[in-house]
Amino acid sequence: ASSSSSSSSSMTPPFAATRSPIIRVNAVSAGPLNTVSAKGGISNFSAMRQEMEHRAPLGNVTASQVADTVAFLATEGTGITGQTIYVDGGYSIVGGPSLSSSSSSS
């Protein structure tokens, strides 16, 4: 997770606690997505994607899988609040190294 991702993960539970039951607050943390902005902003993007493909139980994730998760939380996940959902193909559960070491090249 990146530093901004780690920050939002730690802020999600207390923010949810102060906004419930009116507003549900959750965070979604995704692995590296094959997008133009990611390719341009991450110096070792290809290496990251290859590592995830080989180590993550479900392989690489797509932007549509992340969007599906967000849509679920917004529409059907009415009993979920204060959680960070990792949409990374299982990479985080197999002890993959932090993807934050692959920060922007700028």
PDB file of N, CA and C in Angstrom:
ATOM      1  N   ALA A   1       0.832  -1.179   0.000  1.00  0.00           N
ATOM      2  CA  ALA A   1       0.000   0.000   0.000  1.00  0.00           C
ATOM      3  C   ALA A   1       0.870   1.232   0.000  1.00  0.00           C
ATOM      4  N   SER A   2       0.450   2.235  -0.666  1.00  0.00           N
ATOM      5  CA  SER A   2       1.211   3.469  -0.696  1.00  0.00           C
ATOM      6  C   SER A   2       0.996   4.244   0.591  1.00  0.00           C
ATOM      7  N   SER A   3       1.794   5.300   0.787  1.00  0.00           N
ATOM      8  CA  SER A   3       1.631   6.067   2.018  1.00  0.00           C
ATOM      9  C   SER A   3       0.246   6.688   2.087  1.00  0.00           C
ATOM     10  N   SER A   4      -0.295   7.124   0.950  1.00  0.00           N
ATOM     11  CA  SER A   4      -1.654   7.668   0.986  1.00  0.00           C
ATOM     12  C   SER A   4      -2.660   6.571   1.271  1.00  0.00           C
ATOM     13  N   SER A   5      -2.400   5.373   0.772  1.00  0.00           N
ATOM     14  CA  SER A   5      -3.284   4.245   1.051  1.00  0.00           C
ATOM     15  C   SER A   5      -3.219   3.859   2.523  1.00  0.00           C
ATOM     16  N   SER A   6      -2.018   3.818   3.086  1.00  0.00           N
ATOM     17  CA  SER A   6      -1.867   3.508   4.508  1.00  0.00           C
ATOM     18  C   SER A   6      -2.556   4.556   5.364  1.00  0.00           C
ATOM     19  N   SER A   7      -2.428   5.792   4.957  1.00  0.00           N
ATOM     20  CA  SER A   7      -3.053   6.886   5.685  1.00  0.00           C
ATOM     21  C   SER A   7      -4.571   6.750   5.666  1.00  0.00           C
ATOM     22  N   SER A   8      -5.130   6.472   4.500  1.00  0.00           N
ATOM     23  CA  SER A   8      -6.593   6.347   4.434  1.00  0.00           C
ATOM     24  C   SER A   8      -7.066   5.113   5.189  1.00  0.00           C
ATOM     25  N   SER A   9      -6.260   4.034   5.195  1.00  0.00           N
ATOM     26  CA  SER A   9      -6.632   2.830   5.937  1.00  0.00           C
ATOM     27  C   SER A   9      -6.715   3.102   7.427  1.00  0.00           C
ATOM     28  N   SER A  10      -5.787   3.883   7.956  1.00  0.00           N
ATOM     29  CA  SER A  10      -5.804   4.160   9.391  1.00  0.00           C
ATOM     30  C   SER A  10      -6.869   5.190   9.766  1.00  0.00           C
ATOM     31  N   MET A  11      -7.275   6.005   8.817  1.00  0.00           N
ATOM     32  CA  MET A  11      -8.288   7.025   9.090  1.00  0.00           C
ATOM     33  C   MET A  11      -9.709   6.509   8.902  1.00  0.00           C
ATOM     34  N   THR A  12      -9.874   5.419   8.177  1.00  0.00           N
ATOM     35  CA  THR A  12     -11.203   4.915   7.839  1.00  0.00           C
ATOM     36  C   THR A  12     -12.031   4.532   9.068  1.00  0.00           C
ATOM     37  N   PRO A  13     -11.519   3.710  10.011  1.00  0.00           N
ATOM     38  CA  PRO A  13     -12.359   3.336  11.168  1.00  0.00           C
ATOM     39  C   PRO A  13     -12.822   4.512  12.030  1.00  0.00           C
ATOM     40  N   PRO A  14     -11.925   5.433  12.430  1.00  0.00           N
ATOM     41  CA  PRO A  14     -12.440   6.522  13.259  1.00  0.00           C
ATOM     42  C   PRO A  14     -13.400   7.452  12.520  1.00  0.00           C
ATOM     43  N   PHE A  15     -13.148   7.658  11.236  1.00  0.00           N
ATOM     44  CA  PHE A  15     -14.052   8.500  10.453  1.00  0.00           C
ATOM     45  C   PHE A  15     -15.416   7.838  10.347  1.00  0.00           C
ATOM     46  N   ALA A  16     -15.429   6.530  10.124  1.00  0.00           N
ATOM     47  CA  ALA A  16     -16.693   5.794  10.050  1.00  0.00           C
ATOM     48  C   ALA A  16     -17.424   5.848  11.388  1.00  0.00           C
ATOM     49  N   ALA A  17     -16.689   5.742  12.480  1.00  0.00           N
ATOM     50  CA  ALA A  17     -17.311   5.750  13.808  1.00  0.00           C
ATOM     51  C   ALA A  17     -18.015   7.072  14.093  1.00  0.00           C
ATOM     52  N   THR A  18     -17.472   8.156  13.576  1.00  0.00           N
ATOM     53  CA  THR A  18     -18.089   9.456  13.836  1.00  0.00           C
ATOM     54  C   THR A  18     -19.196   9.801  12.849  1.00  0.00           C
ATOM     55  N   ARG A  19     -19.301   9.062  11.742  1.00  0.00           N
ATOM     56  CA  ARG A  19     -20.313   9.358  10.728  1.00  0.00           C
ATOM     57  C   ARG A  19     -21.477   8.367  10.736  1.00  0.00           C
ATOM     58  N   SER A  20     -21.302   7.226  11.375  1.00  0.00           N
ATOM     59  CA  SER A  20     -22.348   6.199  11.403  1.00  0.00           C
ATOM     60  C   SER A  20     -23.480   6.638  12.305  1.00  0.00           C
ATOM     61  N   PRO A  21     -24.696   6.243  12.076  1.00  0.00           N
ATOM     62  CA  PRO A  21     -25.176   5.343  11.032  1.00  0.00           C
ATOM     63  C   PRO A  21     -25.599   6.058   9.754  1.00  0.00           C
ATOM     64  N   ILE A  22     -25.446   7.365   9.696  1.00  0.00           N
ATOM     65  CA  ILE A  22     -25.936   8.120   8.538  1.00  0.00           C
ATOM     66  C   ILE A  22     -25.102   7.853   7.286  1.00  0.00           C
ATOM     67  N   ILE A  23     -23.784   7.798   7.466  1.00  0.00           N
ATOM     68  CA  ILE A  23     -22.883   7.610   6.327  1.00  0.00           C
ATOM     69  C   ILE A  23     -21.994   6.403   6.588  1.00  0.00           C
ATOM     70  N   ARG A  24     -21.867   5.538   5.600  1.00  0.00           N
ATOM     71  CA  ARG A  24     -20.918   4.428   5.677  1.00  0.00           C
ATOM     72  C   ARG A  24     -19.607   4.876   5.052  1.00  0.00           C
ATOM     73  N   VAL A  25     -18.500   4.611   5.726  1.00  0.00           N
ATOM     74  CA  VAL A  25     -17.178   5.031   5.256  1.00  0.00           C
ATOM     75  C   VAL A  25     -16.303   3.792   5.099  1.00  0.00           C
ATOM     76  N   ASN A  26     -15.822   3.568   3.902  1.00  0.00           N
ATOM     77  CA  ASN A  26     -14.922   2.459   3.612  1.00  0.00           C
ATOM     78  C   ASN A  26     -13.827   2.944   2.671  1.00  0.00           C
ATOM     79  N   ALA A  27     -12.733   2.201   2.604  1.00  0.00           N
ATOM     80  CA  ALA A  27     -11.644   2.500   1.675  1.00  0.00           C
ATOM     81  C   ALA A  27     -11.418   1.287   0.798  1.00  0.00           C
ATOM     82  N   VAL A  28     -11.001   1.526  -0.427  1.00  0.00           N
ATOM     83  CA  VAL A  28     -10.649   0.447  -1.343  1.00  0.00           C
ATOM     84  C   VAL A  28      -9.197   0.655  -1.741  1.00  0.00           C
ATOM     85  N   SER A  29      -8.384  -0.363  -1.517  1.00  0.00           N
ATOM     86  CA  SER A  29      -6.965  -0.318  -1.856  1.00  0.00           C
ATOM     87  C   SER A  29      -6.712  -1.337  -2.958  1.00  0.00           C
ATOM     88  N   ALA A  30      -6.256  -0.855  -4.105  1.00  0.00           N
ATOM     89  CA  ALA A  30      -6.054  -1.738  -5.258  1.00  0.00           C
ATOM     90  C   ALA A  30      -4.572  -1.942  -5.525  1.00  0.00           C
ATOM     91  N   GLY A  31      -4.280  -3.059  -6.160  1.00  0.00           N
ATOM     92  CA  GLY A  31      -2.927  -3.292  -6.646  1.00  0.00           C
ATOM     93  C   GLY A  31      -2.690  -2.400  -7.863  1.00  0.00           C
ATOM     94  N   PRO A  32      -1.524  -2.501  -8.482  1.00  0.00           N
ATOM     95  CA  PRO A  32      -1.250  -1.658  -9.644  1.00  0.00           C
ATOM     96  C   PRO A  32      -2.165  -2.018 -10.813  1.00  0.00           C
ATOM     97  N   LEU A  33      -2.869  -1.031 -11.310  1.00  0.00           N
ATOM     98  CA  LEU A  33      -3.801  -1.234 -12.417  1.00  0.00           C
ATOM     99  C   LEU A  33      -3.133  -0.832 -13.724  1.00  0.00           C
ATOM    100  N   ASN A  34      -3.458  -1.523 -14.770  1.00  0.00           N
ATOM    101  CA  ASN A  34      -2.871  -1.277 -16.071  1.00  0.00           C
ATOM    102  C   ASN A  34      -3.557  -0.079 -16.724  1.00  0.00           C
ATOM    103  N   THR A  35      -3.177   1.121 -16.278  1.00  0.00           N
ATOM    104  CA  THR A  35      -3.748   2.356 -16.820  1.00  0.00           C
ATOM    105  C   THR A  35      -2.627   3.242 -17.344  1.00  0.00           C
ATOM    106  N   VAL A  36      -2.968   4.169 -18.184  1.00  0.00           N
ATOM    107  CA  VAL A  36      -1.981   5.075 -18.753  1.00  0.00           C
ATOM    108  C   VAL A  36      -1.280   5.869 -17.654  1.00  0.00           C
ATOM    109  N   SER A  37      -2.043   6.382 -16.681  1.00  0.00           N
ATOM    110  CA  SER A  37      -1.433   7.191 -15.627  1.00  0.00           C
ATOM    111  C   SER A  37      -0.503   6.356 -14.748  1.00  0.00           C
ATOM    112  N   ALA A  38      -0.852   5.101 -14.482  1.00  0.00           N
ATOM    113  CA  ALA A  38       0.021   4.245 -13.666  1.00  0.00           C
ATOM    114  C   ALA A  38       1.313   3.941 -14.402  1.00  0.00           C
ATOM    115  N   LYS A  39       1.223   3.630 -15.670  1.00  0.00           N
ATOM    116  CA  LYS A  39       2.422   3.321 -16.451  1.00  0.00           C
ATOM    117  C   LYS A  39       3.363   4.511 -16.499  1.00  0.00           C
ATOM    118  N   GLY A  40       2.801   5.707 -16.581  1.00  0.00           N
ATOM    119  CA  GLY A  40       3.628   6.907 -16.675  1.00  0.00           C
ATOM    120  C   GLY A  40       4.169   7.365 -15.332  1.00  0.00           C
ATOM    121  N   GLY A  41       3.493   7.021 -14.233  1.00  0.00           N
ATOM    122  CA  GLY A  41       3.897   7.534 -12.928  1.00  0.00           C
ATOM    123  C   GLY A  41       4.690   6.582 -12.071  1.00  0.00           C
ATOM    124  N   ILE A  42       4.802   5.330 -12.466  1.00  0.00           N
ATOM    125  CA  ILE A  42       5.518   4.340 -11.660  1.00  0.00           C
ATOM    126  C   ILE A  42       6.685   3.816 -12.489  1.00  0.00           C
ATOM    127  N   SER A  43       7.894   4.045 -11.996  1.00  0.00           N
ATOM    128  CA  SER A  43       9.081   3.727 -12.780  1.00  0.00           C
ATOM    129  C   SER A  43       9.226   2.248 -13.097  1.00  0.00           C
ATOM    130  N   ASN A  44       8.851   1.358 -12.196  1.00  0.00           N
ATOM    131  CA  ASN A  44       9.001  -0.084 -12.440  1.00  0.00           C
ATOM    132  C   ASN A  44       7.643  -0.777 -12.534  1.00  0.00           C
ATOM    133  N   PHE A  45       6.718  -0.158 -13.230  1.00  0.00           N
ATOM    134  CA  PHE A  45       5.350  -0.665 -13.335  1.00  0.00           C
ATOM    135  C   PHE A  45       5.303  -2.093 -13.872  1.00  0.00           C
ATOM    136  N   SER A  46       6.014  -2.376 -14.956  1.00  0.00           N
ATOM    137  CA  SER A  46       5.975  -3.716 -15.558  1.00  0.00           C
ATOM    138  C   SER A  46       6.459  -4.775 -14.585  1.00  0.00           C
ATOM    139  N   ALA A  47       7.524  -4.485 -13.857  1.00  0.00           N
ATOM    140  CA  ALA A  47       8.051  -5.443 -12.885  1.00  0.00           C
ATOM    141  C   ALA A  47       7.039  -5.699 -11.770  1.00  0.00           C
ATOM    142  N   MET A  48       6.355  -4.645 -11.322  1.00  0.00           N
ATOM    143  CA  MET A  48       5.340  -4.795 -10.276  1.00  0.00           C
ATOM    144  C   MET A  48       4.210  -5.695 -10.761  1.00  0.00           C
ATOM    145  N   ARG A  49       3.726  -5.459 -11.964  1.00  0.00           N
ATOM    146  CA  ARG A  49       2.626  -6.263 -12.503  1.00  0.00           C
ATOM    147  C   ARG A  49       3.033  -7.721 -12.655  1.00  0.00           C
ATOM    148  N   GLN A  50       4.258  -7.964 -13.121  1.00  0.00           N
ATOM    149  CA  GLN A  50       4.735  -9.345 -13.288  1.00  0.00           C
ATOM    150  C   GLN A  50       4.842 -10.046 -11.936  1.00  0.00           C
ATOM    151  N   GLU A  51       5.361  -9.341 -10.925  1.00  0.00           N
ATOM    152  CA  GLU A  51       5.481  -9.940  -9.600  1.00  0.00           C
ATOM    153  C   GLU A  51       4.107 -10.313  -9.056  1.00  0.00           C
ATOM    154  N   MET A  52       3.151  -9.403  -9.196  1.00  0.00           N
ATOM    155  CA  MET A  52       1.803  -9.691  -8.707  1.00  0.00           C
ATOM    156  C   MET A  52       1.175 -10.855  -9.460  1.00  0.00           C
ATOM    157  N   GLU A  53       1.390 -10.909 -10.763  1.00  0.00           N
ATOM    158  CA  GLU A  53       0.811 -11.979 -11.564  1.00  0.00           C
ATOM    159  C   GLU A  53       1.313 -13.349 -11.083  1.00  0.00           C
ATOM    160  N   HIS A  54       2.585 -13.409 -10.710  1.00  0.00           N
ATOM    161  CA  HIS A  54       3.170 -14.684 -10.274  1.00  0.00           C
ATOM    162  C   HIS A  54       2.876 -15.020  -8.819  1.00  0.00           C
ATOM    163  N   ARG A  55       2.738 -14.020  -7.942  1.00  0.00           N
ATOM    164  CA  ARG A  55       2.599 -14.282  -6.511  1.00  0.00           C
ATOM    165  C   ARG A  55       1.178 -14.221  -5.997  1.00  0.00           C
ATOM    166  N   ALA A  56       0.344 -13.387  -6.594  1.00  0.00           N
ATOM    167  CA  ALA A  56      -1.028 -13.239  -6.095  1.00  0.00           C
ATOM    168  C   ALA A  56      -1.858 -14.457  -6.491  1.00  0.00           C
ATOM    169  N   PRO A  57      -2.587 -15.040  -5.546  1.00  0.00           N
ATOM    170  CA  PRO A  57      -3.393 -16.223  -5.855  1.00  0.00           C
ATOM    171  C   PRO A  57      -4.365 -16.025  -7.021  1.00  0.00           C
ATOM    172  N   LEU A  58      -4.909 -14.829  -7.164  1.00  0.00           N
ATOM    173  CA  LEU A  58      -5.857 -14.567  -8.252  1.00  0.00           C
ATOM    174  C   LEU A  58      -5.231 -13.795  -9.408  1.00  0.00           C
ATOM    175  N   GLY A  59      -3.939 -13.540  -9.345  1.00  0.00           N
ATOM    176  CA  GLY A  59      -3.269 -12.786 -10.406  1.00  0.00           C
ATOM    177  C   GLY A  59      -3.582 -11.295 -10.324  1.00  0.00           C
ATOM    178  N   ASN A  60      -3.313 -10.619 -11.423  1.00  0.00           N
ATOM    179  CA  ASN A  60      -3.531  -9.175 -11.480  1.00  0.00           C
ATOM    180  C   ASN A  60      -5.016  -8.831 -11.494  1.00  0.00           C
ATOM    181  N   VAL A  61      -5.317  -7.662 -10.977  1.00  0.00           N
ATOM    182  CA  VAL A  61      -6.696  -7.191 -10.980  1.00  0.00           C
ATOM    183  C   VAL A  61      -6.875  -6.140 -12.066  1.00  0.00           C
ATOM    184  N   THR A  62      -8.121  -5.935 -12.450  1.00  0.00           N
ATOM    185  CA  THR A  62      -8.437  -4.945 -13.473  1.00  0.00           C
ATOM    186  C   THR A  62      -9.178  -3.769 -12.841  1.00  0.00           C
ATOM    187  N   ALA A  63      -9.198  -2.680 -13.569  1.00  0.00           N
ATOM    188  CA  ALA A  63      -9.931  -1.509 -13.100  1.00  0.00           C
ATOM    189  C   ALA A  63     -11.412  -1.837 -12.918  1.00  0.00           C
ATOM    190  N   SER A  64     -11.960  -2.693 -13.767  1.00  0.00           N
ATOM    191  CA  SER A  64     -13.384  -3.032 -13.632  1.00  0.00           C
ATOM    192  C   SER A  64     -13.644  -3.837 -12.362  1.00  0.00           C
ATOM    193  N   GLN A  65     -12.687  -4.650 -11.919  1.00  0.00           N
ATOM    194  CA  GLN A  65     -12.861  -5.379 -10.663  1.00  0.00           C
ATOM    195  C   GLN A  65     -12.869  -4.419  -9.473  1.00  0.00           C
ATOM    196  N   VAL A  66     -12.033  -3.399  -9.533  1.00  0.00           N
ATOM    197  CA  VAL A  66     -12.024  -2.390  -8.476  1.00  0.00           C
ATOM    198  C   VAL A  66     -13.341  -1.617  -8.501  1.00  0.00           C
ATOM    199  N   ALA A  67     -13.800  -1.250  -9.691  1.00  0.00           N
ATOM    200  CA  ALA A  67     -15.077  -0.536  -9.827  1.00  0.00           C
ATOM    201  C   ALA A  67     -16.234  -1.379  -9.309  1.00  0.00           C
ATOM    202  N   ASP A  68     -16.208  -2.678  -9.579  1.00  0.00           N
ATOM    203  CA  ASP A  68     -17.263  -3.570  -9.079  1.00  0.00           C
ATOM    204  C   ASP A  68     -17.287  -3.579  -7.549  1.00  0.00           C
ATOM    205  N   THR A  69     -16.116  -3.554  -6.932  1.00  0.00           N
ATOM    206  CA  THR A  69     -16.034  -3.533  -5.469  1.00  0.00           C
ATOM    207  C   THR A  69     -16.625  -2.245  -4.916  1.00  0.00           C
ATOM    208  N   VAL A  70     -16.279  -1.129  -5.527  1.00  0.00           N
ATOM    209  CA  VAL A  70     -16.815   0.168  -5.102  1.00  0.00           C
ATOM    210  C   VAL A  70     -18.333   0.190  -5.273  1.00  0.00           C
ATOM    211  N   ALA A  71     -18.804  -0.318  -6.400  1.00  0.00           N
ATOM    212  CA  ALA A  71     -20.258  -0.356  -6.643  1.00  0.00           C
ATOM    213  C   ALA A  71     -20.956  -1.227  -5.602  1.00  0.00           C
ATOM    214  N   PHE A  72     -20.366  -2.364  -5.260  1.00  0.00           N
ATOM    215  CA  PHE A  72     -20.947  -3.233  -4.233  1.00  0.00           C
ATOM    216  C   PHE A  72     -21.046  -2.499  -2.908  1.00  0.00           C
ATOM    217  N   LEU A  73     -19.967  -1.833  -2.502  1.00  0.00           N
ATOM    218  CA  LEU A  73     -19.978  -1.117  -1.226  1.00  0.00           C
ATOM    219  C   LEU A  73     -21.031  -0.006  -1.228  1.00  0.00           C
ATOM    220  N   ALA A  74     -21.210   0.635  -2.375  1.00  0.00           N
ATOM    221  CA  ALA A  74     -22.164   1.744  -2.463  1.00  0.00           C
ATOM    222  C   ALA A  74     -23.610   1.284  -2.497  1.00  0.00           C
ATOM    223  N   THR A  75     -23.863   0.072  -2.993  1.00  0.00           N
ATOM    224  CA  THR A  75     -25.246  -0.351  -3.190  1.00  0.00           C
ATOM    225  C   THR A  75     -25.690  -1.493  -2.282  1.00  0.00           C
ATOM    226  N   GLU A  76     -24.861  -2.515  -2.157  1.00  0.00           N
ATOM    227  CA  GLU A  76     -25.278  -3.705  -1.425  1.00  0.00           C
ATOM    228  C   GLU A  76     -24.571  -3.899  -0.092  1.00  0.00           C
ATOM    229  N   GLY A  77     -23.459  -3.230   0.105  1.00  0.00           N
ATOM    230  CA  GLY A  77     -22.676  -3.431   1.315  1.00  0.00           C
ATOM    231  C   GLY A  77     -23.172  -2.612   2.487  1.00  0.00           C
ATOM    232  N   THR A  78     -24.471  -2.688   2.744  1.00  0.00           N
ATOM    233  CA  THR A  78     -25.080  -1.830   3.759  1.00  0.00           C
ATOM    234  C   THR A  78     -24.638  -2.157   5.180  1.00  0.00           C
ATOM    235  N   GLY A  79     -24.085  -3.330   5.402  1.00  0.00           N
ATOM    236  CA  GLY A  79     -23.632  -3.690   6.742  1.00  0.00           C
ATOM    237  C   GLY A  79     -22.134  -3.517   6.913  1.00  0.00           C
ATOM    238  N   ILE A  80     -21.492  -2.837   5.969  1.00  0.00           N
ATOM    239  CA  ILE A  80     -20.044  -2.682   5.998  1.00  0.00           C
ATOM    240  C   ILE A  80     -19.694  -1.213   6.196  1.00  0.00           C
ATOM    241  N   THR A  81     -18.906  -0.928   7.224  1.00  0.00           N
ATOM    242  CA  THR A  81     -18.388   0.423   7.419  1.00  0.00           C
ATOM    243  C   THR A  81     -17.082   0.341   8.197  1.00  0.00           C
ATOM    244  N   GLY A  82     -16.204   1.304   7.965  1.00  0.00           N
ATOM    245  CA  GLY A  82     -14.934   1.373   8.675  1.00  0.00           C
ATOM    246  C   GLY A  82     -13.898   0.374   8.194  1.00  0.00           C
ATOM    247  N   GLN A  83     -14.082  -0.169   6.994  1.00  0.00           N
ATOM    248  CA  GLN A  83     -13.196  -1.223   6.494  1.00  0.00           C
ATOM    249  C   GLN A  83     -12.359  -0.747   5.319  1.00  0.00           C
ATOM    250  N   THR A  84     -11.187  -1.348   5.183  1.00  0.00           N
ATOM    251  CA  THR A  84     -10.388  -1.185   3.976  1.00  0.00           C
ATOM    252  C   THR A  84     -10.450  -2.508   3.230  1.00  0.00           C
ATOM    253  N   ILE A  85     -10.919  -2.466   2.014  1.00  0.00           N
ATOM    254  CA  ILE A  85     -11.048  -3.652   1.174  1.00  0.00           C
ATOM    255  C   ILE A  85      -9.865  -3.659   0.206  1.00  0.00           C
ATOM    256  N   TYR A  86      -9.068  -4.727   0.251  1.00  0.00           N
ATOM    257  CA  TYR A  86      -7.904  -4.846  -0.618  1.00  0.00           C
ATOM    258  C   TYR A  86      -8.287  -5.628  -1.867  1.00  0.00           C
ATOM    259  N   VAL A  87      -8.271  -4.954  -2.996  1.00  0.00           N
ATOM    260  CA  VAL A  87      -8.574  -5.580  -4.280  1.00  0.00           C
ATOM    261  C   VAL A  87      -7.230  -5.729  -4.991  1.00  0.00           C
ATOM    262  N   ASP A  88      -6.510  -6.791  -4.609  1.00  0.00           N
ATOM    263  CA  ASP A  88      -5.157  -6.981  -5.117  1.00  0.00           C
ATOM    264  C   ASP A  88      -4.893  -8.425  -5.552  1.00  0.00           C
ATOM    265  N   GLY A  89      -5.943  -9.161  -5.805  1.00  0.00           N
ATOM    266  CA  GLY A  89      -5.799 -10.539  -6.253  1.00  0.00           C
ATOM    267  C   GLY A  89      -5.256 -11.472  -5.186  1.00  0.00           C
ATOM    268  N   GLY A  90      -5.238 -11.021  -3.945  1.00  0.00           N
ATOM    269  CA  GLY A  90      -4.718 -11.836  -2.849  1.00  0.00           C
ATOM    270  C   GLY A  90      -3.250 -11.590  -2.551  1.00  0.00           C
ATOM    271  N   TYR A  91      -2.661 -10.644  -3.246  1.00  0.00           N
ATOM    272  CA  TYR A  91      -1.233 -10.337  -3.065  1.00  0.00           C
ATOM    273  C   TYR A  91      -0.906 -10.002  -1.613  1.00  0.00           C
ATOM    274  N   SER A  92      -1.761  -9.251  -0.961  1.00  0.00           N
ATOM    275  CA  SER A  92      -1.494  -8.829   0.418  1.00  0.00           C
ATOM    276  C   SER A  92      -1.530  -9.995   1.406  1.00  0.00           C
ATOM    277  N   ILE A  93      -2.218 -11.080   1.087  1.00  0.00           N
ATOM    278  CA  ILE A  93      -2.304 -12.203   2.033  1.00  0.00           C
ATOM    279  C   ILE A  93      -1.152 -13.183   1.914  1.00  0.00           C
ATOM    280  N   VAL A  94      -0.400 -13.114   0.824  1.00  0.00           N
ATOM    281  CA  VAL A  94       0.730 -14.020   0.660  1.00  0.00           C
ATOM    282  C   VAL A  94       2.039 -13.373   1.090  1.00  0.00           C
ATOM    283  N   GLY A  95       1.940 -12.227   1.739  1.00  0.00           N
ATOM    284  CA  GLY A  95       3.132 -11.563   2.251  1.00  0.00           C
ATOM    285  C   GLY A  95       3.954 -10.876   1.187  1.00  0.00           C
ATOM    286  N   GLY A  96       3.288 -10.403   0.165  1.00  0.00           N
ATOM    287  CA  GLY A  96       4.002  -9.655  -0.863  1.00  0.00           C
ATOM    288  C   GLY A  96       4.587  -8.389  -0.281  1.00  0.00           C
ATOM    289  N   PRO A  97       5.744  -7.965  -0.790  1.00  0.00           N
ATOM    290  CA  PRO A  97       6.348  -6.736  -0.287  1.00  0.00           C
ATOM    291  C   PRO A  97       5.451  -5.540  -0.568  1.00  0.00           C
ATOM    292  N   SER A  98       5.587  -4.532   0.228  1.00  0.00           N
ATOM    293  CA  SER A  98       4.776  -3.326   0.074  1.00  0.00           C
ATOM    294  C   SER A  98       4.992  -2.736  -1.306  1.00  0.00           C
ATOM    295  N   LEU A  99       3.909  -2.428  -1.979  1.00  0.00           N
ATOM    296  CA  LEU A  99       4.019  -1.824  -3.292  1.00  0.00           C
ATOM    297  C   LEU A  99       4.371  -0.354  -3.201  1.00  0.00           C
ATOM    298  N   SER A 100       4.452   0.197  -1.994  1.00  0.00           N
ATOM    299  CA  SER A 100       4.782   1.618  -1.844  1.00  0.00           C
ATOM    300  C   SER A 100       6.234   1.881  -2.181  1.00  0.00           C
ATOM    301  N   SER A 101       7.081   0.855  -2.191  1.00  0.00           N
ATOM    302  CA  SER A 101       8.478   1.064  -2.549  1.00  0.00           C
ATOM    303  C   SER A 101       8.607   1.442  -4.013  1.00  0.00           C
ATOM    304  N   SER A 102       7.518   1.341  -4.744  1.00  0.00           N
ATOM    305  CA  SER A 102       7.485   1.675  -6.160  1.00  0.00           C
ATOM    306  C   SER A 102       6.827   3.022  -6.348  1.00  0.00           C
ATOM    307  N   SER A 103       7.334   4.009  -5.697  1.00  0.00           N
ATOM    308  CA  SER A 103       6.688   5.317  -5.738  1.00  0.00           C
ATOM    309  C   SER A 103       6.871   5.985  -7.085  1.00  0.00           C
ATOM    310  N   SER A 104       6.184   7.091  -7.264  1.00  0.00           N
ATOM    311  CA  SER A 104       6.216   7.840  -8.521  1.00  0.00           C
ATOM    312  C   SER A 104       7.635   8.207  -8.902  1.00  0.00           C
ATOM    313  N   SER A 105       7.865   8.309 -10.190  1.00  0.00           N
ATOM    314  CA  SER A 105       9.180   8.664 -10.675  1.00  0.00           C
ATOM    315  C   SER A 105       9.405  10.168 -10.628  1.00  0.00           C
ATOM    316  N   SER A 106       8.396  10.954 -10.283  1.00  0.00           N
ATOM    317  CA  SER A 106       8.561  12.395 -10.222  1.00  0.00           C
ATOM    318  C   SER A 106       8.977  12.845  -8.850  1.00  0.00           C
TER     319      SER A 106
END
